[in-house]
XYZ file of C-alpha atoms in Angstrom:
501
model
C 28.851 -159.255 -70.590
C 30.065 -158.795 -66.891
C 28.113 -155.487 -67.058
C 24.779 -157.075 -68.353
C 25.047 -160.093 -65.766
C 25.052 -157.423 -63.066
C 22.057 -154.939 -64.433
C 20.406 -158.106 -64.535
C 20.815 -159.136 -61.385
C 19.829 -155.696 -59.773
C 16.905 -156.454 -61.625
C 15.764 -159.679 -60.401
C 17.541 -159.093 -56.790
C 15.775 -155.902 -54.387
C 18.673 -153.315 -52.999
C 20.012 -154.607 -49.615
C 18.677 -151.383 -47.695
C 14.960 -151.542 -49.353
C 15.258 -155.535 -48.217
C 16.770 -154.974 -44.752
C 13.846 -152.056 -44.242
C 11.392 -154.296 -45.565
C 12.078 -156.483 -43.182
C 12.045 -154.646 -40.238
C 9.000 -153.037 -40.804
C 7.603 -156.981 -40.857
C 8.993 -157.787 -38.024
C 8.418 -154.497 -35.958
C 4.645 -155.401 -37.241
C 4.399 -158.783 -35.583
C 5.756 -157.348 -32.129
C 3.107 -157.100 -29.473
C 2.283 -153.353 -29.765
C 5.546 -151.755 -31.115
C 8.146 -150.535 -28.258
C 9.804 -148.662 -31.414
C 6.882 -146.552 -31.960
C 6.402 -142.940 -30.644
C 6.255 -141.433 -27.503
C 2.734 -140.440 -28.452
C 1.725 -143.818 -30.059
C 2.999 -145.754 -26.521
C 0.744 -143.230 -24.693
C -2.185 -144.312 -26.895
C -1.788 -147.466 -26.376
C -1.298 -147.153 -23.080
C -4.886 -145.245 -22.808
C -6.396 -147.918 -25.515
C -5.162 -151.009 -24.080
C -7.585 -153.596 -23.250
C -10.428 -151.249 -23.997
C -13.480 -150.999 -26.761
C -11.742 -149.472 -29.891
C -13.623 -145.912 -29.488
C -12.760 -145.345 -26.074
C -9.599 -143.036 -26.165
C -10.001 -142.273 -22.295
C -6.077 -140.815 -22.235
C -5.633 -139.780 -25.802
C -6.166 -135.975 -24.327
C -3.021 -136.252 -21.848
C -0.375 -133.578 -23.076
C 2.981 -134.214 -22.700
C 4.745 -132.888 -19.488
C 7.485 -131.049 -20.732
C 10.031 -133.676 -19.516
C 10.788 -135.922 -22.262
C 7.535 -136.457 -22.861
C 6.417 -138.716 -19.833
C 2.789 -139.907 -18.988
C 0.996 -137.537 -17.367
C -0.491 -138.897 -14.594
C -2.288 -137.722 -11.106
C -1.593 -140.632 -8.107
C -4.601 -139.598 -5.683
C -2.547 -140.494 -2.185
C -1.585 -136.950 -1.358
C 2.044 -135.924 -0.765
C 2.753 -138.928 1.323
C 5.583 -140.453 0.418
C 5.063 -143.855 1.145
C 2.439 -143.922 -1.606
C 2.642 -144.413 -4.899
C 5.530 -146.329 -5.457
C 3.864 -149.564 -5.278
C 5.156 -152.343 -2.515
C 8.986 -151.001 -2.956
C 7.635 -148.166 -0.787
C 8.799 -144.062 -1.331
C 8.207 -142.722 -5.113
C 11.326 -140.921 -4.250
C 13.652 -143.240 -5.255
C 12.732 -143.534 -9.360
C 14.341 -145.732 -12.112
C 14.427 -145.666 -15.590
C 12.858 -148.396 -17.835
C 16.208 -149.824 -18.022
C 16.470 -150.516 -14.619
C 13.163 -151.506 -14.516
C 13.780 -154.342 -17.015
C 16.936 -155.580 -15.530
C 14.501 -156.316 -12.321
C 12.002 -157.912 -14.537
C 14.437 -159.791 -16.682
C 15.842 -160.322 -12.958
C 12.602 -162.454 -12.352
C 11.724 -163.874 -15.729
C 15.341 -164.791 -16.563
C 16.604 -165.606 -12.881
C 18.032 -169.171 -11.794
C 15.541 -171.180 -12.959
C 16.507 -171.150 -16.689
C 18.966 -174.445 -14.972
C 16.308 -176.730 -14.903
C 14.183 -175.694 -18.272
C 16.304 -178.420 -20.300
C 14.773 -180.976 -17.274
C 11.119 -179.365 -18.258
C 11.985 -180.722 -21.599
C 12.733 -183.879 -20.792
C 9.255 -184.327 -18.920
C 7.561 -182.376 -21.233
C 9.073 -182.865 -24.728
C 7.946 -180.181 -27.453
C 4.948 -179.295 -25.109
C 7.066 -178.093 -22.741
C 8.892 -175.969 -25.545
C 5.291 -174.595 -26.744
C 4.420 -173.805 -23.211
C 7.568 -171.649 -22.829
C 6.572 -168.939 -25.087
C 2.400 -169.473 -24.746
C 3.119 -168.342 -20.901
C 5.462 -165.981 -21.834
C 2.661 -164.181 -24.159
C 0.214 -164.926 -21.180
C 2.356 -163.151 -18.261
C 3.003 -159.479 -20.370
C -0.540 -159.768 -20.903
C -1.903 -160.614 -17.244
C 0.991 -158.096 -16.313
C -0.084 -155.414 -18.110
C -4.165 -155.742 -17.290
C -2.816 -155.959 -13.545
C -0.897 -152.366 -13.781
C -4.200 -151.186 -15.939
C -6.588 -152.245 -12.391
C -4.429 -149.138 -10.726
C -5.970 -146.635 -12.206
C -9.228 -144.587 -12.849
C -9.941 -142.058 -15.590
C -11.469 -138.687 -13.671
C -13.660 -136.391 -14.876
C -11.286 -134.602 -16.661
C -10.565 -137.941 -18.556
C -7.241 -137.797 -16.818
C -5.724 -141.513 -15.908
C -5.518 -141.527 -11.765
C -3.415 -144.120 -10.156
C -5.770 -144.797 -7.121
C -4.194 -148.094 -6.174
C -0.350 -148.516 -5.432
C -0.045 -152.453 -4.673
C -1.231 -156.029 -5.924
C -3.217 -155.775 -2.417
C -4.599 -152.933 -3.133
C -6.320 -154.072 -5.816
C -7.861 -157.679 -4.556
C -8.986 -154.908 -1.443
C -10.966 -153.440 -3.898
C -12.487 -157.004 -5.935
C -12.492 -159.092 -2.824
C -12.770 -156.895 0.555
C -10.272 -155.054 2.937
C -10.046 -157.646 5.165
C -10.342 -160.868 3.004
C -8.566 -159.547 -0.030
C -5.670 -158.191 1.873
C -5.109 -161.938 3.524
C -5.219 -163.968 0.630
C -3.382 -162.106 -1.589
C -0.562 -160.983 0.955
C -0.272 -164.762 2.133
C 0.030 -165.903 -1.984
C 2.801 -163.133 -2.192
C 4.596 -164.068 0.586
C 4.831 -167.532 -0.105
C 5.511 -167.262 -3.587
C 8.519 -164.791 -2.192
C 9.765 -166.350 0.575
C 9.987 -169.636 -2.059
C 11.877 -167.929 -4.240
C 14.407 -166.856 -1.582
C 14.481 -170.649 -0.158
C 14.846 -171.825 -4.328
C 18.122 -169.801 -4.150
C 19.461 -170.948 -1.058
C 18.648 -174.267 -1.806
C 20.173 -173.860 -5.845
C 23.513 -172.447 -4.277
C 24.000 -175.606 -2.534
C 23.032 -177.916 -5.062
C 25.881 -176.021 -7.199
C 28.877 -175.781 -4.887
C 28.442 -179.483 -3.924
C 28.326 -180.532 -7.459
C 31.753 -178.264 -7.833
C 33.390 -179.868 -4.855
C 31.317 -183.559 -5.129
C 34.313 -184.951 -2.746
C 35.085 -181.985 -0.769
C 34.669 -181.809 3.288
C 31.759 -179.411 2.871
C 28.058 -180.972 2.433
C 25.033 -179.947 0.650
C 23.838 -177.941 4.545
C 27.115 -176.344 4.948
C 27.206 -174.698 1.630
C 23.976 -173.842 2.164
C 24.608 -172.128 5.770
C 27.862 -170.493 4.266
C 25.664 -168.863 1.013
C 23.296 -167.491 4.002
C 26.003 -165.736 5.678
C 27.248 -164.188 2.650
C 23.169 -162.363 2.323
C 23.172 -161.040 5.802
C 24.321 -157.543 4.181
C 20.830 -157.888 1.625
C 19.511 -156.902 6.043
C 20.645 -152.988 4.730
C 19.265 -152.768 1.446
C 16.338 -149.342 1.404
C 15.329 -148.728 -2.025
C 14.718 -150.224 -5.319
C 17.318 -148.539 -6.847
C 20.301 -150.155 -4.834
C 18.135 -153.700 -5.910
C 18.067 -152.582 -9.578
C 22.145 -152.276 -9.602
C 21.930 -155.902 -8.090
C 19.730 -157.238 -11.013
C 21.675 -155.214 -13.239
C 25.130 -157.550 -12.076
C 22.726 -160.602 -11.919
C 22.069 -160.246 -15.631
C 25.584 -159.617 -16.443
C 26.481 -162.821 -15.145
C 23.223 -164.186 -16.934
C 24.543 -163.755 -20.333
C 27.918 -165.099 -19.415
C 26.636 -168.187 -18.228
C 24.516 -168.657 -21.148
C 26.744 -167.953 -23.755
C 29.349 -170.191 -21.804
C 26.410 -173.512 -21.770
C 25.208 -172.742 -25.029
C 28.813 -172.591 -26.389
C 29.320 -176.209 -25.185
C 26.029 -177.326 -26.288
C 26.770 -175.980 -29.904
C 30.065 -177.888 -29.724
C 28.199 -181.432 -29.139
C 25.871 -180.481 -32.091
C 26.914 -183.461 -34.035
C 25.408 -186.069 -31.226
C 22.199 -183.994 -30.453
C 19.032 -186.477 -30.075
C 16.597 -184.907 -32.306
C 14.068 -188.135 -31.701
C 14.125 -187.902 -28.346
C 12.133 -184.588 -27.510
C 8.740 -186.510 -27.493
C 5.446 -185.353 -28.699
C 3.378 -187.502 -26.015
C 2.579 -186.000 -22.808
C 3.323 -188.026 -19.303
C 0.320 -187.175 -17.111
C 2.644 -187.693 -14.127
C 5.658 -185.470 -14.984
C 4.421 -182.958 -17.521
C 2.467 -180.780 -14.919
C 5.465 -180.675 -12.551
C 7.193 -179.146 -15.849
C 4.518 -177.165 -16.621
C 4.565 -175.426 -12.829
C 8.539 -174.810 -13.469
C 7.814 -172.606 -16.794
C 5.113 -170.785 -14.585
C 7.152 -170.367 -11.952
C 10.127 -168.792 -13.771
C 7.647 -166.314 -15.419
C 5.912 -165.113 -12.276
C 6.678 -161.448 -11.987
C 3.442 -159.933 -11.417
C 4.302 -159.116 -7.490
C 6.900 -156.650 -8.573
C 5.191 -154.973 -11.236
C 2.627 -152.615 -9.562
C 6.091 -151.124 -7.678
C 8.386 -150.992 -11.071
C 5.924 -148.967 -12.597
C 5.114 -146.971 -9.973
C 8.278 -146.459 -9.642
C 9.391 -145.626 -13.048
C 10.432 -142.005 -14.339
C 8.460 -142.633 -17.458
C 5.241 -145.099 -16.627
C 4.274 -144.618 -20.489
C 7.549 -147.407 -21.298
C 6.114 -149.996 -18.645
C 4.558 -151.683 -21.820
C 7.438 -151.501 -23.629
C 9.604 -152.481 -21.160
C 7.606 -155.709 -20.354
C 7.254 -156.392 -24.459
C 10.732 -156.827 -25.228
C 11.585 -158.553 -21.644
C 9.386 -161.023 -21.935
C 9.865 -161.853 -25.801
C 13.703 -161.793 -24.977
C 12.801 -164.545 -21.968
C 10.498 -166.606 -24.607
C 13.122 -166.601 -26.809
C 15.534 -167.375 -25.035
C 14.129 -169.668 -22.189
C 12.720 -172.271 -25.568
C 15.823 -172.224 -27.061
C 17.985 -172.808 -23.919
C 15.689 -175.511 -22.462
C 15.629 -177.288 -25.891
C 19.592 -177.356 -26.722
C 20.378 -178.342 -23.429
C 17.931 -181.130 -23.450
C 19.447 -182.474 -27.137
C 22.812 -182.360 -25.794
C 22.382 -184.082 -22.499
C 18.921 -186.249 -23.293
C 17.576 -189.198 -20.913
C 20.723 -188.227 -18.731
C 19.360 -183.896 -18.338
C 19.531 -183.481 -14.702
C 17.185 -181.079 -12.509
C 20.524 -178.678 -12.635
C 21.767 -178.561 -16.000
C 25.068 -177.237 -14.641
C 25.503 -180.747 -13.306
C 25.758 -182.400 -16.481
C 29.134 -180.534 -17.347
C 31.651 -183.084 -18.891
C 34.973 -182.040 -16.915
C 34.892 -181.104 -13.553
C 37.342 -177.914 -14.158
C 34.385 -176.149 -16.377
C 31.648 -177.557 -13.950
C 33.438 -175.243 -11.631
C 33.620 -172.154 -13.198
C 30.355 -172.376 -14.102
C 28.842 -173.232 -10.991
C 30.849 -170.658 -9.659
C 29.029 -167.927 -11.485
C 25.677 -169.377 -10.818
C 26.296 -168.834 -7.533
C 27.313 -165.657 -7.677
C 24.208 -165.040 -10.020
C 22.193 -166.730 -7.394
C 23.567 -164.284 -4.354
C 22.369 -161.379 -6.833
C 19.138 -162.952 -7.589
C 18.077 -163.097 -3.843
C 17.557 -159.413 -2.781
C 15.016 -158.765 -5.782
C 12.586 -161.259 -4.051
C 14.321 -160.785 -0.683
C 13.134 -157.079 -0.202
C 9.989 -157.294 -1.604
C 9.116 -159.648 1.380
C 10.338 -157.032 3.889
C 8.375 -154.381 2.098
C 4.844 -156.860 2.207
C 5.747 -157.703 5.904
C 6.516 -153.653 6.973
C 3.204 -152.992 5.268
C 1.516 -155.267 6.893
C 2.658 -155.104 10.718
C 5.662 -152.462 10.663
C 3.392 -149.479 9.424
C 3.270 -147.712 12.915
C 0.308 -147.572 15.336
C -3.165 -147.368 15.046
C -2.431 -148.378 11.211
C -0.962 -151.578 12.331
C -0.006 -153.875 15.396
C 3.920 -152.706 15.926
C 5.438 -149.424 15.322
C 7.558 -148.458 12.698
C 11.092 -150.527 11.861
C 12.130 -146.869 10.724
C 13.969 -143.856 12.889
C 12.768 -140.661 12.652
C 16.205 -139.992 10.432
C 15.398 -142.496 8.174
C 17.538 -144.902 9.679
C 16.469 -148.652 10.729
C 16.182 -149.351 14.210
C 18.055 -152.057 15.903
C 15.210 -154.567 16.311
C 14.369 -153.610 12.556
C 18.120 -154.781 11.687
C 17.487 -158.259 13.817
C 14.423 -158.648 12.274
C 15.761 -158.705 8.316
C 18.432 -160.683 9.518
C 15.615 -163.044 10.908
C 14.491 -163.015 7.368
C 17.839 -163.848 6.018
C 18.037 -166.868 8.683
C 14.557 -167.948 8.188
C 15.014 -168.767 4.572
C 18.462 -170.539 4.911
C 16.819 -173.009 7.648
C 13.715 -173.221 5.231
C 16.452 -174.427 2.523
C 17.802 -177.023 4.893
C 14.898 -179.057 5.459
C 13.570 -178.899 1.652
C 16.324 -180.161 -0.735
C 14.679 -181.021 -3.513
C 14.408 -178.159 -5.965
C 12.936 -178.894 -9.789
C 9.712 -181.021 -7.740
C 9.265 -177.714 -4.960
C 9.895 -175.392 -7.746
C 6.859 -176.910 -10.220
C 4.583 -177.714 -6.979
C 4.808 -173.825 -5.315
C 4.577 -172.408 -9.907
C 0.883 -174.696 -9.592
C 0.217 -173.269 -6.274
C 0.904 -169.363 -6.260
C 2.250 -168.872 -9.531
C -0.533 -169.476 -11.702
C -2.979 -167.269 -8.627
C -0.652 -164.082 -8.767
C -0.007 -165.025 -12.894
C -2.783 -166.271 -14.490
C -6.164 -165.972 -12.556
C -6.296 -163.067 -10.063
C -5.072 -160.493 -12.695
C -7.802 -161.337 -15.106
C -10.577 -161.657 -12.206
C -9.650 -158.387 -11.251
C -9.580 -156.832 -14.650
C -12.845 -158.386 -15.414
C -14.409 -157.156 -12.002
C -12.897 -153.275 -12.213
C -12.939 -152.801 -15.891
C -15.649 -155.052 -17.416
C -18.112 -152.579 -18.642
C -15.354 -151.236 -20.973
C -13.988 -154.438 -21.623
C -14.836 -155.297 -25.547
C -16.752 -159.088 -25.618
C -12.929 -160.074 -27.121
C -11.561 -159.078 -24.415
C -13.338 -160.683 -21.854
C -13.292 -163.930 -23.442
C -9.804 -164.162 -23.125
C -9.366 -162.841 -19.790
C -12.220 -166.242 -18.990
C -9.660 -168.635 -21.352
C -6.667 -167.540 -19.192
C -8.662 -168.182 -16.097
C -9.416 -171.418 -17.001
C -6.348 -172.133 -17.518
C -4.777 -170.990 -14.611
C -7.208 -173.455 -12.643
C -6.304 -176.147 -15.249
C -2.673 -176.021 -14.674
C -3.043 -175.212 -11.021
C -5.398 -178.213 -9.823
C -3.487 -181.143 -11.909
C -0.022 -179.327 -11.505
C -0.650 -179.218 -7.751
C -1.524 -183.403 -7.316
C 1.329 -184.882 -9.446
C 3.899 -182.009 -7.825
C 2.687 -183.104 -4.481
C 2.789 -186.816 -5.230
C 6.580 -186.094 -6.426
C 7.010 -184.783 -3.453
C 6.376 -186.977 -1.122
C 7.676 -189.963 -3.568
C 11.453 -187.970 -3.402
C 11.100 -187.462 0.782
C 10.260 -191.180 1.101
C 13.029 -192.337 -1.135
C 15.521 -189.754 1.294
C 17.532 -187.047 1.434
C 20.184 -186.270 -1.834
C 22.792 -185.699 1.926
């Protein structure tokens, strides 16, 4: 009988390997453009992407003998400055890894603290709008690296553009397009490096709430401690950083997470709200742009890269991993903690022992996160006054020996003590976050990287295509104009009402 039950049951019941493959292949299939496919098939979509369906431009490049990389011809010469994007000499490569720990270093930095605060602004919207920008950013991010390159006659890609500038040169002028896009950058950059001045004090005060030390002090003592980000030269020295930054990413989250699964039992299901408040759902809505806005680094990674044919995978999984994760963190936290979710989630700790530790490592995460954004300024700055005359207005930071000069030293340091007085004087960090994510985010993330892939690829483009590159658009202007008057009326609401010091 025992016998028949079980032939039966293999009967009605599909082998565990035929169900486990089964379902792989399902959900391999609903993954943007497999990163598990081949070499070849990643180089085919690389040369198909965004494109009419019988334009193969790149399906003749042969494999390089080196593990199969992209073939691909950068038309700067044997300069090398060029190339690499804004991280400056091609020299220095990384692998995809690294690559993603630097994107997953922007896309998964410090401002996962205040996504449970999104919530509780935005309710299920806000949860919705996690992974709808998520899709939105890979895609603007990959178009963006696409407006680099040309196919020459020999229907071989050419990477004739190295930087983010490079490209708005070419849609909007050489002199206009390399001012408005290098001021976006460096705003959105230098904000970032204030956010995490700014986020380190807002931690170590909440550790030590009745210690001798105020909000400024902290915030003077977490500057001192980046002065040595003044001697970083090459992206690879950042990627190690990122690589530690992520490290103490997951422990963080699996350390929140672990509490929030604990206090499952008094979760507020009913009170993630399906309405929208006009007044605080855009200032949500600019934090989830803001903590997706990676677009500034992404001409350099790939340029960078030993393989460019895994940029698109890379940026796949990063970004679904960040979706993912960023609805599911924001969502937990904002059931455990409800009506009382602060803009730093770390603040709503029960004892003040665990509040520690885990401040503790934000910090530390913080101090990591900084030199990603930190050098990227330098490199936008040296580009555009450091490059050596008649190219630009001062000479070169850079000795002949490769070594930085002395004024060159002062001057990063200047950068270090710029953004640590810049964090003094603007305290408040979920309202500046959401107001600069309307400003500059959804420019560099949204509406300049389908403008320019419209512009430099739209007689290619299939009508698809171009329609959504227009429905992005729009709703980068959408989100930027309203997110842009309620951030700034929260703004200057939280400066009248004073100081949190």
């Amino acid at each position: 009988m025992a016998s028949q039950f079980f032939s039966r049951l293999n009967m009605a019941v599909p082998p565990i390997g035929a169900t486990l493959g089964a379902a792989w292949t399902t959900v391999r299939s609903a993954l943007p453009d497999s990163c598990v496919n081949s070499q070849q098939d990643e180089q085919l979509h690389f040369a198909k992407f965004g494109r009419k369906p019988n334009d193969t431009e790149l399906s003749n490049l042969q494999n390089s003998g080196t593990g199969g990389s992209l073939q691909r011809v950068d038309s700067f010469g044997d300069d090398e400055s060029c190339g690499g994007g804004e991280f400056g000499s091609s020299r220095h490569k990384i692998s995809e890894w690294q690559a993603g720990w630097n994107v997953t270093n922007a896309i998964q930095g410090m401002f996962v603290v205040s996504l449970p605060y999104a919530v509780l602004h935005g309710g299920y919207w806000a949860i919705t709008a996690m992974i709808g920008v998520a899709y939105i950013c890979c895609y603007t991010g990959k178009i963006l690296v696409d407006c680099l390159y040309v196919t020459n006659e020999e229907g071989q890609l050419v990477r004739v553009r190295d930087t983010y500038v490079s490209i708005a040169e070419e849609c909007f002028g050489r002199r206009v397009g390399a001012r408005i896009v290098n001021t976006a950058q460096l705003i959105e950059l230098l904000m970032t490096c204030i956010l995490y001045v700014v986020l380190c004090g807002d931690l170590m005060v909440g550790t030590f709430p009745d210690g001798a030390i105020d909000t400024r002090s902290w915030m003077m003592i977490c500057g001192i401690l980046l002065l040595p980000c003044s001697f970083l030269k090459n992206l690879h020295h950042v990627s190690t950083l990122s690589f530690w930054c992520t490290m103490a990413h997951v422990v963080i989250n699996v350390m929140i997470m672990g509490y929030c699964l604990l206090q499952a039992a008094t979760w507020g299901w009913s009170q993630v709200s399906l309405r929208i408040n006009i007044f605080t759902f855009p200032i949500s809505l600019g934090i989830i742009v803001f903590s997706y806005t990676s677009q500034i680094f992404l001409p350099a990674l790939e340029g960078n890269m030993n393989d460019p044919s895994k940029f698109h995978c890379m940026l796949n999984w990063s970004h679904v991993a960040a979706a993912i994760f960023k609805s599911l963190f924001g969502y937990v936290g904002f059931l455990t903690w409800q009506a009382n979710t602060q803009e730093v989630i770390t603040n709503n700790l029960p004892t003040q022992g665990f509040k520690g530790v885990v401040n503790f490592i934000l910090v530390v995460k913080a101090l990591l996160s900084y030199p990603l954004p930190y050098f990227a300024t330098l490199d936008l700055l040296e580009r555009a006054f450091f490059k050596g005359r008649p190219d630009t207005t001062f000479p070169s930071m850079w000795a002949l020996d490769g070594g930085l000069k002395v004024w060159g030293l002062a001057l990063r340091v200047a950068l270090v003590v710029f953004t640590t007085a810049m964090a003094i004087s603007i305290p408040h960090f979920a309202i500046l976050m959401g107001f600069i994510g309307s400003f500059t985010g959804t420019m560099l993330s949204f509406i300049w990287p389908c403008y320019f892939h419209l512009k430099l690829k739209g007689p290619t483009l299939d009508w698809g295509t171009v329609a959504y590159d227009c429905f992005v658009i729009f709703l980068g202007v959408l989100f930027g104009v309203i997110g842009i008057y309620y951030s700034f009326r929260a703004l200057i609401e939280a400066f009248q009402i004073g100081l949190p010091f």
